[in-house]
Amino acid sequence: MAVAKYKIVRKCPVCGEEFFARTLESWYCSPKCSKVAWKRKHDEEKRQLELDKIVSNMPKSKEYISITEAYAMFGASRSTIYRLIYMKKISFIEPEKGIRLVCKGELMNLFPLRQSPLDTKPRKPVTMYRMEPEDCYTIGEISKKFHLDDSTVYAHI
């Protein structure tokens, strides 16, 4: 990996600390923050898969659903659903002590269905670039345009 001769100041998305990026691909200030970011992303993907599994196992004809199923289906937090119950905005039944089932139809009027963040980012198709001389820059043109050394531009190619 080529190291830049110019300074790139970035802010770490995990800890918020400003740092000088050593390469163009550096986004985290330390390996520790990089591992924390990977773990957060991995846990979020795992949580989304579990919610999708709950929704797929739920029968479509159910009129009343549990709080967990409502959370998985609509993405509204448990505390929001409980608050709506206490404000009497949605009806519920309590078949056993401590188990509440809320009306799915009323929740559908209040909330849209949960969108999976894994599916919202479609992959871009691979584009073919034209490598004609009139469509390309020379190393000298790049170094003049961005005020860089020729060796820095060459190191990043």
Short mmCIF file of C-alpha atoms in Angstrom, two decimals:
data_model
loop_
_atom_site.label_atom_id
_atom_site.label_comp_id
_atom_site.label_asym_id
_atom_site.label_seq_id
_atom_site.Cartn_x
_atom_site.Cartn_y
_atom_site.Cartn_z
CA MET A 1 0.00 0.00 0.00
CA ALA A 2 1.43 3.34 -1.01
CA VAL A 3 1.88 6.02 1.62
CA ALA A 4 0.86 9.57 0.77
CA LYS A 5 3.37 12.42 1.01
CA TYR A 6 0.59 14.87 1.78
CA LYS A 7 -1.44 15.02 5.00
CA ILE A 8 -5.03 13.80 5.06
CA VAL A 9 -6.87 14.81 8.24
CA ARG A 10 -9.80 12.53 9.04
CA LYS A 11 -12.10 12.03 11.97
CA CYS A 12 -12.47 8.48 13.29
CA PRO A 13 -16.16 7.43 13.05
CA VAL A 14 -15.80 5.22 16.16
CA CYS A 15 -14.05 7.39 18.75
CA GLY A 16 -14.31 10.83 17.09
CA GLU A 17 -10.58 11.51 17.30
CA GLU A 18 -8.90 13.43 14.48
CA PHE A 19 -5.89 11.73 12.92
CA PHE A 20 -3.62 11.87 9.89
CA ALA A 21 -4.54 9.12 7.44
CA ARG A 22 -1.44 7.31 6.26
CA THR A 23 -3.13 5.93 3.15
CA LEU A 24 -6.16 6.88 1.09
CA GLU A 25 -8.02 3.84 2.46
CA SER A 26 -7.46 4.71 6.16
CA TRP A 27 -10.78 5.44 7.87
CA TYR A 28 -10.02 4.54 11.50
CA CYS A 29 -7.39 5.99 13.80
CA SER A 30 -6.20 2.63 15.15
CA PRO A 31 -6.60 -1.12 14.67
CA LYS A 32 -8.70 -1.17 17.83
CA CYS A 33 -11.28 1.24 16.32
CA SER A 34 -11.23 -0.75 13.08
CA LYS A 35 -12.08 -3.94 14.98
CA VAL A 36 -14.84 -2.18 16.93
CA ALA A 37 -16.38 -0.90 13.67
CA TRP A 38 -16.21 -4.37 12.11
CA LYS A 39 -17.85 -5.89 15.19
CA ARG A 40 -20.65 -3.30 15.15
CA LYS A 41 -21.32 -3.92 11.46
CA HIS A 42 -21.26 -7.69 11.95
CA ASP A 43 -23.63 -7.51 14.94
CA GLU A 44 -26.05 -5.27 13.02
CA GLU A 45 -26.14 -7.71 10.10
CA LYS A 46 -26.75 -10.58 12.52
CA ARG A 47 -29.56 -8.66 14.25
CA GLN A 48 -31.22 -7.87 10.91
CA LEU A 49 -31.07 -11.54 9.90
CA GLU A 50 -32.70 -12.56 13.20
CA LEU A 51 -35.49 -10.00 12.69
CA ASP A 52 -36.02 -11.26 9.13
CA LYS A 53 -36.24 -14.81 10.47
CA ILE A 54 -38.91 -13.79 13.02
CA VAL A 55 -40.96 -12.02 10.34
CA SER A 56 -40.70 -14.92 7.88
CA ASN A 57 -41.88 -17.46 10.51
CA MET A 58 -44.88 -15.32 11.47
CA PRO A 59 -48.21 -16.39 9.90
CA LYS A 60 -49.78 -13.70 7.71
CA SER A 61 -53.32 -14.27 9.02
CA LYS A 62 -52.52 -13.38 12.65
CA GLU A 63 -54.62 -10.42 13.82
CA TYR A 64 -52.69 -9.93 17.08
CA ILE A 65 -48.91 -10.18 17.33
CA SER A 66 -46.45 -10.10 20.21
CA ILE A 67 -44.30 -7.07 21.04
CA THR A 68 -41.21 -8.85 19.69
CA GLU A 69 -42.95 -9.65 16.41
CA ALA A 70 -44.15 -6.04 16.14
CA TYR A 71 -40.59 -4.82 16.71
CA ALA A 72 -39.30 -7.20 14.03
CA MET A 73 -42.05 -6.35 11.56
CA PHE A 74 -42.20 -2.55 11.88
CA GLY A 75 -38.83 -1.57 13.35
CA ALA A 76 -40.48 0.46 16.13
CA SER A 77 -38.79 0.03 19.49
CA ARG A 78 -40.38 -1.91 22.32
CA SER A 79 -40.66 1.22 24.43
CA THR A 80 -42.55 3.00 21.62
CA ILE A 81 -45.01 0.12 21.35
CA TYR A 82 -45.52 0.04 25.13
CA ARG A 83 -45.99 3.82 25.16
CA LEU A 84 -48.68 3.52 22.47
CA ILE A 85 -50.38 0.82 24.55
CA TYR A 86 -50.41 3.00 27.68
CA MET A 87 -51.66 6.01 25.68
CA LYS A 88 -54.42 3.72 24.31
CA LYS A 89 -53.51 4.44 20.69
CA ILE A 90 -53.36 0.72 19.91
CA SER A 91 -55.48 -2.05 21.36
CA PHE A 92 -54.03 -5.16 22.94
CA ILE A 93 -55.11 -8.37 24.59
CA GLU A 94 -53.46 -10.15 27.48
CA PRO A 95 -54.08 -13.91 27.17
CA GLU A 96 -51.71 -14.65 30.07
CA LYS A 97 -50.26 -12.47 32.76
CA GLY A 98 -47.24 -10.62 31.36
CA ILE A 99 -47.91 -11.50 27.71
CA ARG A 100 -49.41 -8.74 25.60
CA LEU A 101 -50.52 -9.09 22.00
CA VAL A 102 -51.08 -5.92 19.99
CA CYS A 103 -53.36 -5.37 17.01
CA LYS A 104 -51.37 -5.70 13.79
CA GLY A 105 -53.85 -3.67 11.73
CA GLU A 106 -53.57 -0.62 13.99
CA LEU A 107 -49.77 -0.81 13.89
CA MET A 108 -49.88 -0.97 10.08
CA ASN A 109 -51.81 2.32 10.09
CA LEU A 110 -49.18 3.94 12.34
CA PHE A 111 -45.89 2.53 11.01
CA PRO A 112 -44.53 1.47 7.64
CA LEU A 113 -43.06 -2.01 7.37
CA ARG A 114 -39.39 -2.29 8.32
CA GLN A 115 -36.99 -1.97 5.42
CA SER A 116 -33.93 -4.16 5.58
CA PRO A 117 -30.79 -2.00 5.42
CA LEU A 118 -28.92 -4.88 3.82
CA ASP A 119 -31.18 -4.71 0.76
CA THR A 120 -31.33 -0.91 0.45
CA LYS A 121 -27.84 -0.60 -1.02
CA PRO A 122 -27.93 -2.20 -4.45
CA ARG A 123 -24.53 -2.99 -5.86
CA LYS A 124 -23.43 -0.80 -8.71
CA PRO A 125 -22.83 -2.64 -11.96
CA VAL A 126 -19.26 -2.82 -13.11
CA THR A 127 -18.68 -0.08 -15.64
CA MET A 128 -16.20 -0.24 -18.44
CA TYR A 129 -13.96 2.80 -18.55
CA ARG A 130 -12.76 4.28 -21.79
CA MET A 131 -9.00 4.34 -21.84
CA GLU A 132 -8.60 6.55 -24.87
CA PRO A 133 -5.81 9.17 -24.63
CA GLU A 134 -8.31 12.06 -24.78
CA ASP A 135 -10.18 10.64 -21.75
CA CYS A 136 -7.10 10.15 -19.54
CA TYR A 137 -4.75 12.40 -17.58
CA THR A 138 -0.99 12.14 -17.57
CA ILE A 139 0.94 12.02 -14.31
CA GLY A 140 2.19 15.55 -14.97
CA GLU A 141 -1.34 16.90 -15.50
CA ILE A 142 -2.57 15.30 -12.26
CA SER A 143 0.36 16.65 -10.25
CA LYS A 144 -0.21 20.18 -11.62
CA LYS A 145 -3.97 20.08 -11.10
CA PHE A 146 -3.82 18.84 -7.49
CA HIS A 147 -0.43 20.39 -6.54
CA LEU A 148 1.23 17.05 -5.79
CA ASP A 149 4.63 15.52 -6.44
CA ASP A 150 4.98 13.28 -9.48
CA SER A 151 6.24 10.48 -7.22
CA THR A 152 3.12 10.72 -5.02
CA VAL A 153 0.83 10.35 -8.02
CA TYR A 154 2.92 7.47 -9.36
CA ALA A 155 2.81 5.70 -5.96
CA HIS A 156 -1.01 5.72 -5.98
CA ILE A 157 -1.42 4.31 -9.48
#
